[in-house]
Structures are given as structure tokens and as C-alpha cells.
CSV table of C-alpha atoms in Angstrom, one decimal:
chain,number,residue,atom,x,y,z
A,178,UNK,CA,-2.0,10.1,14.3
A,179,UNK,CA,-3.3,13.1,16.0
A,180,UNK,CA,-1.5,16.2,14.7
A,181,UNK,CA,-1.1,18.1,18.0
A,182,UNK,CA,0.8,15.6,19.5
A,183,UNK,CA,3.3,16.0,17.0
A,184,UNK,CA,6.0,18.8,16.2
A,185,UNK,CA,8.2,17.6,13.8
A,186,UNK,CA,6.5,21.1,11.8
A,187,UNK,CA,8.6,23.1,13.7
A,188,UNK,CA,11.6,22.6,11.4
A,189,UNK,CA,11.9,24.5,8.4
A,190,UNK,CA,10.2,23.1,5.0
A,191,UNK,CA,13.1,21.5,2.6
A,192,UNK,CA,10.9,23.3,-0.2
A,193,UNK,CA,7.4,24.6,-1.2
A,194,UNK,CA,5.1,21.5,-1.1
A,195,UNK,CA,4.1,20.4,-4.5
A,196,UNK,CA,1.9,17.2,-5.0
A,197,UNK,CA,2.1,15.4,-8.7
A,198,UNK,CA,-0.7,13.0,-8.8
A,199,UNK,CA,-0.6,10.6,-12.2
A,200,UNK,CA,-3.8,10.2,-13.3
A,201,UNK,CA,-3.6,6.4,-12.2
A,202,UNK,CA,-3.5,8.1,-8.7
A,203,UNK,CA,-6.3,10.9,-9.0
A,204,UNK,CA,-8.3,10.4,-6.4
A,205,UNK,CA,-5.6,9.2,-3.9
A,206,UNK,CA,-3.9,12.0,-4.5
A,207,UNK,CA,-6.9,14.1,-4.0
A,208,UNK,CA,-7.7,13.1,0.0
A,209,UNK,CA,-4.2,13.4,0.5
A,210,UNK,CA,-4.1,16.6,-0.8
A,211,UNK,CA,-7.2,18.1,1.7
A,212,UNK,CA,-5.7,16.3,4.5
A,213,UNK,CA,-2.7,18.5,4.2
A,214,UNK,CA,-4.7,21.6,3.1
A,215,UNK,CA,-6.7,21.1,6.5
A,216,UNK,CA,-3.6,20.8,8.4
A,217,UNK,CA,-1.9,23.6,7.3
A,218,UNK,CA,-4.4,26.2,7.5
A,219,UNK,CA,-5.4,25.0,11.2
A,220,UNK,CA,-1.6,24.8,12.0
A,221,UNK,CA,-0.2,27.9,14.0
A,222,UNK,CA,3.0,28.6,13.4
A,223,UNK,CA,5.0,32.1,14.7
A,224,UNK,CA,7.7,31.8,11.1
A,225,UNK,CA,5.1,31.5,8.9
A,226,UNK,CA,5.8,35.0,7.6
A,227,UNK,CA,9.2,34.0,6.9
A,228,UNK,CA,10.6,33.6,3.6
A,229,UNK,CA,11.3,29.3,3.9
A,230,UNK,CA,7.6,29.3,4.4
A,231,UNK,CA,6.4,30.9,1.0
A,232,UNK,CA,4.0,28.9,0.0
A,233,UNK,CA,3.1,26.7,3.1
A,234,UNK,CA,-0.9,27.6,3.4
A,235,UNK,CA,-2.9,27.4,0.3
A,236,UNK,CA,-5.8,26.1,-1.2
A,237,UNK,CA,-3.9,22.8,-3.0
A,238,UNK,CA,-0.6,21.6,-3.1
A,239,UNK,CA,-1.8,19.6,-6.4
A,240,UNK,CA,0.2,20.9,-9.4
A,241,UNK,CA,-1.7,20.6,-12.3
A,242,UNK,CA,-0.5,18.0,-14.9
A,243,UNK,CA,-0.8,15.4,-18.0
A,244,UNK,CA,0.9,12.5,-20.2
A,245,UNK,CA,-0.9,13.0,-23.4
A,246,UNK,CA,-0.8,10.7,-26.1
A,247,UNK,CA,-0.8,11.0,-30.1
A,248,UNK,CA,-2.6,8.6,-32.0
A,249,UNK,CA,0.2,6.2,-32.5
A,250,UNK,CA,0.6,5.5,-29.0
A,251,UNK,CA,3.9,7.8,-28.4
A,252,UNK,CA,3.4,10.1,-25.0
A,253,UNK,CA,4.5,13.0,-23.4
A,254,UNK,CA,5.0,14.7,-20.0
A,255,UNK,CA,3.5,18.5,-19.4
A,256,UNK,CA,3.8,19.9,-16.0
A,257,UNK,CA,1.3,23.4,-16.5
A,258,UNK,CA,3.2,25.3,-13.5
A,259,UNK,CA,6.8,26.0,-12.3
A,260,UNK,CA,8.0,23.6,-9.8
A,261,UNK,CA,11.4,25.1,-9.1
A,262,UNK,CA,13.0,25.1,-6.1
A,263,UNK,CA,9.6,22.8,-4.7
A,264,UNK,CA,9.9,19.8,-2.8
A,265,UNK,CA,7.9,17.5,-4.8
A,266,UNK,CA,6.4,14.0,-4.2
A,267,UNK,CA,4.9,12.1,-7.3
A,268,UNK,CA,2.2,9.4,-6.5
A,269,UNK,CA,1.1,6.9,-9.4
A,270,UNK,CA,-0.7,3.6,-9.2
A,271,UNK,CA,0.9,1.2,-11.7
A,272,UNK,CA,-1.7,-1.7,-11.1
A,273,UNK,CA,-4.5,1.1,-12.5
A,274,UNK,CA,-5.6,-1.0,-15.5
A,275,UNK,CA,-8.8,1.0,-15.6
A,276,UNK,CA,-7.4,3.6,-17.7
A,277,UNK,CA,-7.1,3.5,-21.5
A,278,UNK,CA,-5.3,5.2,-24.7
A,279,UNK,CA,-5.9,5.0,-28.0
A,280,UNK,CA,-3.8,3.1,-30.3
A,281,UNK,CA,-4.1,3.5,-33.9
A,282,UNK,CA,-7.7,3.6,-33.4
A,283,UNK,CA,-8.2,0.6,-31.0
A,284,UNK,CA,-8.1,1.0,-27.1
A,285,UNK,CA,-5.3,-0.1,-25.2
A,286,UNK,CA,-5.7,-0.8,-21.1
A,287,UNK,CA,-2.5,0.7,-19.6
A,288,UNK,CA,-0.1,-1.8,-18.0
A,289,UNK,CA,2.4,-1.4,-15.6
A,290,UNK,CA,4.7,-0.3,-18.5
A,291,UNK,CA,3.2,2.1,-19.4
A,292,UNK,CA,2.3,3.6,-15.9
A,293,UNK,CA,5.9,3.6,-15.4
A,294,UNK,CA,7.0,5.2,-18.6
A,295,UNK,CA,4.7,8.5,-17.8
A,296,UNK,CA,5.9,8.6,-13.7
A,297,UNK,CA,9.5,8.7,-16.1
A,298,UNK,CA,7.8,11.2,-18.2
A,299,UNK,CA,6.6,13.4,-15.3
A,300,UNK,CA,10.2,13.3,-14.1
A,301,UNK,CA,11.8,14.5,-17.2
A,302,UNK,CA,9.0,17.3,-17.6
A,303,UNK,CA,10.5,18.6,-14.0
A,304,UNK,CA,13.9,18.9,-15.7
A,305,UNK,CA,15.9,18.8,-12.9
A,306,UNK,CA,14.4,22.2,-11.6
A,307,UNK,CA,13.0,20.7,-8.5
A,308,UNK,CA,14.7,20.7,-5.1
A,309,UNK,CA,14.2,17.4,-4.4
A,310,UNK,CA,12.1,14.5,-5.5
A,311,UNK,CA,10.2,11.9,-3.8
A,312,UNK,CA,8.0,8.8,-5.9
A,313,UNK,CA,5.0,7.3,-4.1
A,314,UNK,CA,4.1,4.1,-5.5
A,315,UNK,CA,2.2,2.0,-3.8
A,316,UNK,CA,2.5,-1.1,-5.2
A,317,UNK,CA,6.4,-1.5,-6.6
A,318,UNK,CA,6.8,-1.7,-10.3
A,319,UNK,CA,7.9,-5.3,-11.1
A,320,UNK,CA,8.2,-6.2,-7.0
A,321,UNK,CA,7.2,-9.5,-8.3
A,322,UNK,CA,10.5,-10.1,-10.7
A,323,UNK,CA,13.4,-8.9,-7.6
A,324,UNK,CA,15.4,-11.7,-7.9
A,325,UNK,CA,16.4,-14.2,-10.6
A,326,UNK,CA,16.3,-17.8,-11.5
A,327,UNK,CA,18.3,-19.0,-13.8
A,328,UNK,CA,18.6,-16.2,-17.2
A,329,UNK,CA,16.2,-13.8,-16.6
A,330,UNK,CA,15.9,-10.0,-16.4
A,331,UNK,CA,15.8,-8.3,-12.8
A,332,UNK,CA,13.9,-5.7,-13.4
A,333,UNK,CA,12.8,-4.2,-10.2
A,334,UNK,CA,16.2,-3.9,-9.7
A,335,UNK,CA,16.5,-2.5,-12.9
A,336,UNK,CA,13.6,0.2,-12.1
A,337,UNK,CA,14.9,1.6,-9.3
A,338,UNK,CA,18.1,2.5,-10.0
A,339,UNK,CA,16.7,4.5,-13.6
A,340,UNK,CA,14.5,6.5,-11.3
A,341,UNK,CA,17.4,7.2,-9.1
A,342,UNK,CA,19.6,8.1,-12.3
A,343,UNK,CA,17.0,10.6,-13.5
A,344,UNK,CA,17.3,12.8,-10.1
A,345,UNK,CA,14.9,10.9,-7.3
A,346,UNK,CA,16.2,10.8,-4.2
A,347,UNK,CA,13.1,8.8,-2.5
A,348,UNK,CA,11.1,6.1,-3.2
A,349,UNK,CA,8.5,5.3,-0.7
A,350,UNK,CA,6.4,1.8,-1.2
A,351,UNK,CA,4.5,-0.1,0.6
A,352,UNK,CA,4.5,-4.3,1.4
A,353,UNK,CA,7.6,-5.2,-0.8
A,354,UNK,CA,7.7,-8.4,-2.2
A,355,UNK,CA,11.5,-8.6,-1.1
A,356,UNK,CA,12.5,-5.5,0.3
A,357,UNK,CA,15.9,-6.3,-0.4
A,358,UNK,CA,15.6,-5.1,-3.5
A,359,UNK,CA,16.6,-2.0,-2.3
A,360,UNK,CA,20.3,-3.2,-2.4
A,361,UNK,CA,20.3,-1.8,-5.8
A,362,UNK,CA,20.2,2.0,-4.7
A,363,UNK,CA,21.9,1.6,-1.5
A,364,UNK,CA,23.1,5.9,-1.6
A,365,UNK,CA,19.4,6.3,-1.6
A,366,UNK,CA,16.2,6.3,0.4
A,367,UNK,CA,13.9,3.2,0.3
A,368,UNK,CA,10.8,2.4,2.4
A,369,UNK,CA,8.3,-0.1,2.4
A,370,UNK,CA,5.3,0.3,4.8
A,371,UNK,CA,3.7,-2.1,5.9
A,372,UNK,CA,-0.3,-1.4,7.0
A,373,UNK,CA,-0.5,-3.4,9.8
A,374,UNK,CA,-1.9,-0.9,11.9
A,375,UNK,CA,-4.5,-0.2,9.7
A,376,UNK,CA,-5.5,-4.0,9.0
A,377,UNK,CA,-5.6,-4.1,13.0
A,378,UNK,CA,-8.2,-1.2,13.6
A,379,UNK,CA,-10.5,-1.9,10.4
A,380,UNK,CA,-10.7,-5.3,11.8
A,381,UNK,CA,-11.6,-4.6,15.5
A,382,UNK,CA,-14.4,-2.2,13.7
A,383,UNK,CA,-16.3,-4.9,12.3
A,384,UNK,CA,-15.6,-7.2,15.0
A,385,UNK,CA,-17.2,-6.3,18.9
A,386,UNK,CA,-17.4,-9.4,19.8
A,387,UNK,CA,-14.0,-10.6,18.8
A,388,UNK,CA,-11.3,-11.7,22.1
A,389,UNK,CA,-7.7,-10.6,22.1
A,390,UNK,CA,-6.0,-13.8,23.6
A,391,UNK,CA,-3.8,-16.9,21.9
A,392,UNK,CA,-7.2,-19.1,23.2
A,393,UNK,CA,-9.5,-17.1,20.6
A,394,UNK,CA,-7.2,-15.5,18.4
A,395,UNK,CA,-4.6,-16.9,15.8
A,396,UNK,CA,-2.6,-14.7,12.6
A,397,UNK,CA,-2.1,-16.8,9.5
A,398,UNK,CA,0.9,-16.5,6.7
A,399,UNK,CA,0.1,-18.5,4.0
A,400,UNK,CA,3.1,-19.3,3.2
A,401,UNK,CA,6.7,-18.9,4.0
A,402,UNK,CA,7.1,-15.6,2.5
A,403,UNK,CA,4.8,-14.1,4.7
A,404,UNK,CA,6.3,-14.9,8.3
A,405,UNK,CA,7.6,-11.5,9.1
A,406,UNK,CA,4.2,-9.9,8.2
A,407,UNK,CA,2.4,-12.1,10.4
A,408,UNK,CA,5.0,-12.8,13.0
A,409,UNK,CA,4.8,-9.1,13.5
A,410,UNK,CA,1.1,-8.9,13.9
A,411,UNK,CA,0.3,-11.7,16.0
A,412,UNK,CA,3.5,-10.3,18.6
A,413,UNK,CA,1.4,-6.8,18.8
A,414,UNK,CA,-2.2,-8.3,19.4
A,415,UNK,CA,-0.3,-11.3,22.1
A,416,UNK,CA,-1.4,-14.6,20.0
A,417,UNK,CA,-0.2,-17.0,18.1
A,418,UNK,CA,0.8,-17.6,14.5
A,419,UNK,CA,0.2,-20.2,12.7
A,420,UNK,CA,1.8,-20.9,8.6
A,421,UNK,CA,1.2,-22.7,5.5
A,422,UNK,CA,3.6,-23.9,3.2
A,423,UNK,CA,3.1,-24.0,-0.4
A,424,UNK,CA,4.2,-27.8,-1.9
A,425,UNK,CA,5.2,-27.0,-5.6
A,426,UNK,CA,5.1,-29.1,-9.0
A,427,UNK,CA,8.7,-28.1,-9.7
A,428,UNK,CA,8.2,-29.4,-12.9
A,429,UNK,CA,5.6,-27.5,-14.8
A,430,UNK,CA,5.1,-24.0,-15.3
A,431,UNK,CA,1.6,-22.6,-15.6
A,432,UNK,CA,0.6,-19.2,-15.9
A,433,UNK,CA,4.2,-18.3,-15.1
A,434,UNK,CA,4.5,-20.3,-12.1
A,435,UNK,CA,4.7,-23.7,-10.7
A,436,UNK,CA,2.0,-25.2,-10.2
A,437,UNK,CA,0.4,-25.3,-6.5
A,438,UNK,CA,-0.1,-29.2,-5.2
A,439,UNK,CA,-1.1,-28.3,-1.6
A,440,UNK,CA,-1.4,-26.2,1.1
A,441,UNK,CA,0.4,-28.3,4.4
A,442,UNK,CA,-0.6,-26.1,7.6
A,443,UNK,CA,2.2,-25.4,10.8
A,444,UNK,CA,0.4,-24.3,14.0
A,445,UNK,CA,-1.5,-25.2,16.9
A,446,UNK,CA,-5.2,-26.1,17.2
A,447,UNK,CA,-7.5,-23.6,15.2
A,448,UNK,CA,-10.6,-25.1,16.1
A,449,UNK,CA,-13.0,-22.2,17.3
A,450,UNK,CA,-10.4,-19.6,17.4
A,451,UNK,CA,-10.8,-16.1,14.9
A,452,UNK,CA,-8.0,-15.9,12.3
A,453,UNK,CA,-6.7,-13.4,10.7
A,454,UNK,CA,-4.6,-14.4,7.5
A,455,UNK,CA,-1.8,-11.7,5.9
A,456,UNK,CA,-0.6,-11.5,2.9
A,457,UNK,CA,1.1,-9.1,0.7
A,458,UNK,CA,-0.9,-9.3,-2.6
A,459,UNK,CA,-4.1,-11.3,-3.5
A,460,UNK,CA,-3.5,-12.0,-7.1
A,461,UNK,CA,-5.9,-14.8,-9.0
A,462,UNK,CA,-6.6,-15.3,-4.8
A,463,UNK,CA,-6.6,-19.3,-5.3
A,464,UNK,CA,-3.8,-19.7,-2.5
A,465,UNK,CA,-5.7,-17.1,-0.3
A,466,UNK,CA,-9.4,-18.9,-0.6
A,467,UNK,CA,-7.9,-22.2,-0.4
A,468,UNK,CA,-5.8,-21.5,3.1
A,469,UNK,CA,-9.3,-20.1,4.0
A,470,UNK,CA,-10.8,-23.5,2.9
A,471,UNK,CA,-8.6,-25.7,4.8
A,472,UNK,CA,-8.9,-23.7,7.8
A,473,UNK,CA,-12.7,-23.7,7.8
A,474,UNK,CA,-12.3,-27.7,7.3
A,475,UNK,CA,-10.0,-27.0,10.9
A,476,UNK,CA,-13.2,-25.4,12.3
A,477,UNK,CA,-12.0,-22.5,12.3
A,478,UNK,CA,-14.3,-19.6,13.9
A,479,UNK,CA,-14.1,-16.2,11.5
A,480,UNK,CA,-11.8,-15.5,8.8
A,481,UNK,CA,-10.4,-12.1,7.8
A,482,UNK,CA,-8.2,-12.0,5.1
A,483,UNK,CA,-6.5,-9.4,4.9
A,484,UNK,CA,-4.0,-7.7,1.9
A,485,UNK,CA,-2.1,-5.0,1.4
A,486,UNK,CA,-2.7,-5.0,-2.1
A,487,UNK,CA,-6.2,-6.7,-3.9
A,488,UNK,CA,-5.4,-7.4,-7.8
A,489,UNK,CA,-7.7,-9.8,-7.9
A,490,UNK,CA,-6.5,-10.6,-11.9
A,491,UNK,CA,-9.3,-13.0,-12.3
A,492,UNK,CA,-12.0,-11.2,-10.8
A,493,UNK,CA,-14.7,-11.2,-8.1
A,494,UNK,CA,-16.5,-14.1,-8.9
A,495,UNK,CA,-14.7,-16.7,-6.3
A,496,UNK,CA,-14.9,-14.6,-3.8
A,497,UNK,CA,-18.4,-14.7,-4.0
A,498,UNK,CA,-18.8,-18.1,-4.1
A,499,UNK,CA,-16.9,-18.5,-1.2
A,500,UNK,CA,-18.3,-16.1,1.0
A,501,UNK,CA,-21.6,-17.8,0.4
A,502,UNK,CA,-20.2,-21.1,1.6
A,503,UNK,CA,-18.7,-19.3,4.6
A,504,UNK,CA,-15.4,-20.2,4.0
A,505,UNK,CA,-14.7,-16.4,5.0
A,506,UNK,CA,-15.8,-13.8,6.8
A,507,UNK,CA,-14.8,-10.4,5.7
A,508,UNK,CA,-12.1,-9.2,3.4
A,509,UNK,CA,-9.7,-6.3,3.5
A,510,UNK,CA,-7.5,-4.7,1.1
A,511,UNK,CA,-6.3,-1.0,1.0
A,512,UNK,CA,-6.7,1.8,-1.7
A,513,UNK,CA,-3.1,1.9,-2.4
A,514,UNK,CA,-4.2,0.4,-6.0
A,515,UNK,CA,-7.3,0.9,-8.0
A,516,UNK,CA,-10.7,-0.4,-6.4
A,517,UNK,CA,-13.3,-1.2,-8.9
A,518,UNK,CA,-16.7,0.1,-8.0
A,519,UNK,CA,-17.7,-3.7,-7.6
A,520,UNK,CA,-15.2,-4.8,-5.2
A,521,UNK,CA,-16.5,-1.8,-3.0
A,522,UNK,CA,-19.9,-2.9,-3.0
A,523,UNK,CA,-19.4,-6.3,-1.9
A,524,UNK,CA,-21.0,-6.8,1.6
A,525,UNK,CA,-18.2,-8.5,2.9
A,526,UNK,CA,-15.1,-6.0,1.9
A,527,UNK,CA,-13.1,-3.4,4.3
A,528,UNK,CA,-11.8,-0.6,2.5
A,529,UNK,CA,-8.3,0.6,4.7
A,530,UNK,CA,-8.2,3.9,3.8
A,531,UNK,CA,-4.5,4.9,3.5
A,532,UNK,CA,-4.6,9.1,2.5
A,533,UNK,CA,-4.3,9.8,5.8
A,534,UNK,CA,-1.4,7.9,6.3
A,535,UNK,CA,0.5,9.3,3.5
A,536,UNK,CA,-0.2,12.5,3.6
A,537,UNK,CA,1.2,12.1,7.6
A,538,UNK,CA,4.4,10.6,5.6
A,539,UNK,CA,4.5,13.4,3.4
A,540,UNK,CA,4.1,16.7,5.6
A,541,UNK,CA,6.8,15.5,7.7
A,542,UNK,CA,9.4,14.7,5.0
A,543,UNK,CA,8.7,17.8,3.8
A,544,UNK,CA,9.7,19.2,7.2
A,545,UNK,CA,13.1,16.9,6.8
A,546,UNK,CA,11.9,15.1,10.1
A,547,UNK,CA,12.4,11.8,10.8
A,548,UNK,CA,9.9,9.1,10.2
A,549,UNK,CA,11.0,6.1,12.2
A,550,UNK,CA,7.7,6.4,14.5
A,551,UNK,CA,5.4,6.1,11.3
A,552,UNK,CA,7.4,3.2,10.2
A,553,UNK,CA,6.6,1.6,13.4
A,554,UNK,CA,3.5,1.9,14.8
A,555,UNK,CA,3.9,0.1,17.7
A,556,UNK,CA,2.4,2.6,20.1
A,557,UNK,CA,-0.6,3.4,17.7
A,558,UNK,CA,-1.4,-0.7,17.4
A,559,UNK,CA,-1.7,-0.4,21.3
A,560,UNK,CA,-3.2,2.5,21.8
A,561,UNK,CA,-5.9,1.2,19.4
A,562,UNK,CA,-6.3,-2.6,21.2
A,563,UNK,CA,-6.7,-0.3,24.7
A,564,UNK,CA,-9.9,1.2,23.1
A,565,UNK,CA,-11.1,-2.1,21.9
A,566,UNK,CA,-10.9,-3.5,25.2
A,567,UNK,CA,-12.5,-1.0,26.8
A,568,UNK,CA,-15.4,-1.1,24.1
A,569,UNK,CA,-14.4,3.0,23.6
A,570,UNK,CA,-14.6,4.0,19.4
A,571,UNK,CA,-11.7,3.1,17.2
């Protein structure tokens, strides 16, 4: 991700730069912010006097903003500078249940809701004055409702297509539930990232003495959802995959789901091989510690388990437990959501840092280059198993 190997800088910015954290992403939006302020002043660039580049170098491309509330819950938006003409990206975090309002007097945890009602808020405060608009969020408001069953809402669907009405022209997520979701805007730009070349090289760190062949090596889906994502994976490191398939109790619903009966496993041997097991989302985490479980009971060698996104909705507990019967070895999430100073603590989590990442995503959008080889990352996974194997620093 070295920035002198790339030029896609050398086309002219589609606007000035302008970064709109919501306070869900504050410190996100912070290290992406320096990572482009670092950039930009080192870059060199002979039509940086010229008048498309007003703007291009300075000290933060943060503008300043908030969603106040009154005392009966009602919000509103407030940009506190002019963002006409910019190019602006707007990042929020809508699993950031760490933040709080008042409501008449008692405190209220923010919910997805109302994260999404202040990145509409934000929106309506730009008033249409902006060039062009781009939302980062991580983790996709109601990914987890894309499709129906029977007579219920869709309202991922639903989402996307009132963020497009209000004037965005790009959303940019990462790890979809469905990414087909996106067949609701399909005159607009959609991405999902997946962070496979980040689960790859946080997991080599912490493992020297771990061999890169199908003999020692195995990627687990835990279930059926998950085969691209693992497929994927296990094709770039030259192993195996191996899957687990989720038998239902079709007939109850608990906790908004049916019920889990057992886990039925679909692969080769596992016994003293490392496994690496790739999911989406750890939610409650049962069906993660429990494909864990089972494959220990395979004598299985180390377990990473690794997710794009760690809710863990019923806390840390669990994990605890487990890692102290060694059903795991290490655990890795990203910071794409909120982190709670405990999870990052624990002795056996991997923090995947993704500012870099993004702020890659967003310097050359802003440049209206392509993106296609940050989509992929073939060459980077590669490049990064190379250094392993030659025991260089990842």
C-alpha cells in the first residue's frame, strides 16, 4: 500500500477533500484523516498551484460538525463550515452503542436507528451544496434484514435507496451480509470490502512458526454463508477449506432466529493442522466458539477466528472461558465498529487496523481513479506470504 508506487494522484481532484466524521466514527475518522494529511504534504506534485487543487495540502480535511439533541429526544444536523463545491465522504459507525442522549431526563444508548437518522441529518445539513457525496459505513445499516421471508419489511433495501434519494452517489461498506442488496440502487455505486488481506498479515504477525501448505493449514466457513469468504482465502494462502453447516429447529424462533441444533462439519482431516475460521460478524459468538469447539474435539492444532465485524451482543465473558480451555487461540476483529476498552485488553485479541485502508480508498476516489486493485488485493496477499516465508517483517 506504498504510496510511491502509485499515481492515480496525478488526475485532477473531483473537489476539495472534506472528511465528515459522526461522532460514532471519531476516532476512525481521526487516523484516516493524518494518514491523508501525511500524504499530501510529502506528495510532490508540479499543478499544485493550479486552481482544481485549492485546497489539496492542509492541516485537516475534518470539517467540523454535530447532531445535537433537545431534551425530548428530537435532533438536528449542523455542519460549522461551507462545504460547497467539496468532495465529501461521511463515515459513521452504526453498531456505536457506546454513545448516549438524554431523553426526558433518562439516558438512552443510541441504536442503529438513530445512528442512521443523524448520517440523514448530516446529509440534509449539506443541502445539496456539495459536489459529490460519498457514505462510509462500515458495518451496513440493517445488512442483517436484505431479504424477506414471508411479510416482513426489507429494510436494507429500503436504506439505501433514501440515502441515494437524498443526493449520495457512493456507499462504500465492508463484508455485506448479502451483497446483493445492492440491486436496489443499481444507477449507483456500491462496494463491499472484504479485509482479507488484513486478516492474512495480522495473522502471520502473531504466528512465526505457522506453515503455509494444505498439510498444516486449513480456512474454515462456518457455515454456508460464508463459502466465498473462505473459498477466497484459502485459494490465496494454497490450502484447503473446510465448512460447517448450521442444522436448524425450523420450528421455533428464539431471540429472532431458529434455533441452532448442530454444527455438521465438510472437510478433510483437521487433526494437527492450524485453522483459520472466517466469518462476517461475531454476534452473541455461540456458532463461532462452538465451530471452534468441535474442531478442537478434531484435534485441531491453533485456531484463529477471525471477523470482520466483533458485536459481541452478549459480551466478553465466553470468550474467556474458552480461551482458558484452549478451544482458541487468538481472535481478530477490525475497528470498523466500536472496540470497547476491554475487548482490547484481552491477551488473546488482534486489532486489524483499517484507517489506512480507507483513507487509501478515499484519496484515490477523490482523484476519480479507479479502485479495482484495492478491491482485490491479490498482489498485496502475496507479496505479504513472500515476506513470511522468508522470515522478512510484515
Amino acid at each position: 500500500m506504498a504510496q510511491k508506487n502509485e499515481n492515480y494522484y496525478r488526475t485532477i481532484p473531483v473537489g476539495r477533500l472534506g472528511i465528515i466524521p459522526h461522532k460514532s466514527c471519531t476516532e476512525l475518522g481521526r487516523k484516516v484523516d493524518a494518514y491523508l494529511v501525511k500524504w499530501r504534504c510529502e506528495r510532490e506534485n508540479s499543478s499544485k498551484n493550479h486552481l482544481a487543487y485549492d485546497g489539496y495540502r492542509r492541516n485537516t480535511y475534518i470539517i467540523p460538525s454535530q447532531t445535537p439533541r433537545f431534551g425530548s429526544g428530537e435532533a438536528k444536523g449542523i455542519i460549522n463550515e461551507s462545504v460547497r463545491g467539496d468532495d465529501l465522504y461521511i463515515l459513521v459507525d452504526v453498531c456505536n452503542y457506546s454513545l448516549t442522549y438524554s431523553l426526558c431526563g433518562h439516558e438512552n444508548h443510541m441504536s442503529p436507528d438513530d445512528h442512521f437518522q443523524d448520517l440523514k441529518r448530516l446529509i440534509a445539513a449539506v443541502g445539496g451544496k456539495a459536489r459529490r457525496i460519498t457514505v462510509i459505513m462500515p458495518f451496513l445499516y440493517e445488512s442483517r434484514q436484505h431479504k424477506r421471508s414471508g411479510r416482513e419489511s426489507l429494510d436494507c433495501a429500503l436504506a439505501l435507496q433514501e440515502l441515494v434519494s437524498m443526493g449520495v452517489e457512493n456507499i462504500i461498506t465492508f463484508d455485506a451480509h448479502d451483497p446483493r442488496v445492492q440491486n436496489a440502487i443499481p444507477l449507483h455505486g456500491f462496494e463491499t470490502i472484504q479485509p482479507a488481506y488484513q486478516f492474512i498479515k495480522n495473522i502471520l504477525r502473531h504466528s512465526s512458526d505457522m506453515i503455509l501448505d494444505s498439510d498444516h493449514l486449513m480456512v474454515i466457513s462456518p457455515d454456508e454463508g460464508g463459502m466465498s469468504r473462505a473459498i477466497y482465502i484459502a485459494n490465496n494462502l494454497g490450502v484447503d477449506m473446510g465448512m460447517f453447516y448450521k442444522r436448524r429447529d425450523y420450528s421455533r424462533i428464539v431471540g429472532g432466529r431458529n434455533p441452532i441444533v448442530a454444527h455438521e462439519f465438510l472437510g478433510s482431516n483437521v487433526a494437527g493442522k492450524d485453522m483459520i475460521i472466517v466469518d462476517d460478524m461475531i454476534s452473541s459468538g455461540d456458532s463461532m466458539l462452538e465451530v471452534a469447539k468441535l474442531l478442537k474435539e478434531k484435534q485441531a492444532r491453533n485456531i484463529y477466528m477471525c471477523s470482520t465485524f466483533g458485536l459481541f451482543t452478549n459480551g466478553l465473558d465466553k470468550f474467556d472461558r474458552a480461551y482458558k480451555k484452549g478451544w482458541f487461540t487468538k481472535l481478530v476483529t477490525t475497528n470498523l465498529i466500536y472496540q470497547t476498552p476491554e475487548l482490547l485488553n484481552k491477551p488473546y485479541y488482534i486489532n486489524c487496523d483499517m484507517s489506512k485502508y480507507i483513507a487509501l480508498l478515499i484519496d484515490t476516489l477523490n482523484h476519480d481513479s479507479s479502485v479495482s486493485s484495492l478491491l482485490d488485493p491479490v498482489e498485496r496477499i502475496q507479496k505479504v506470504l513472500r515476506k513470511f516465508q522468508n522470515h522478512e517483517k510484515i
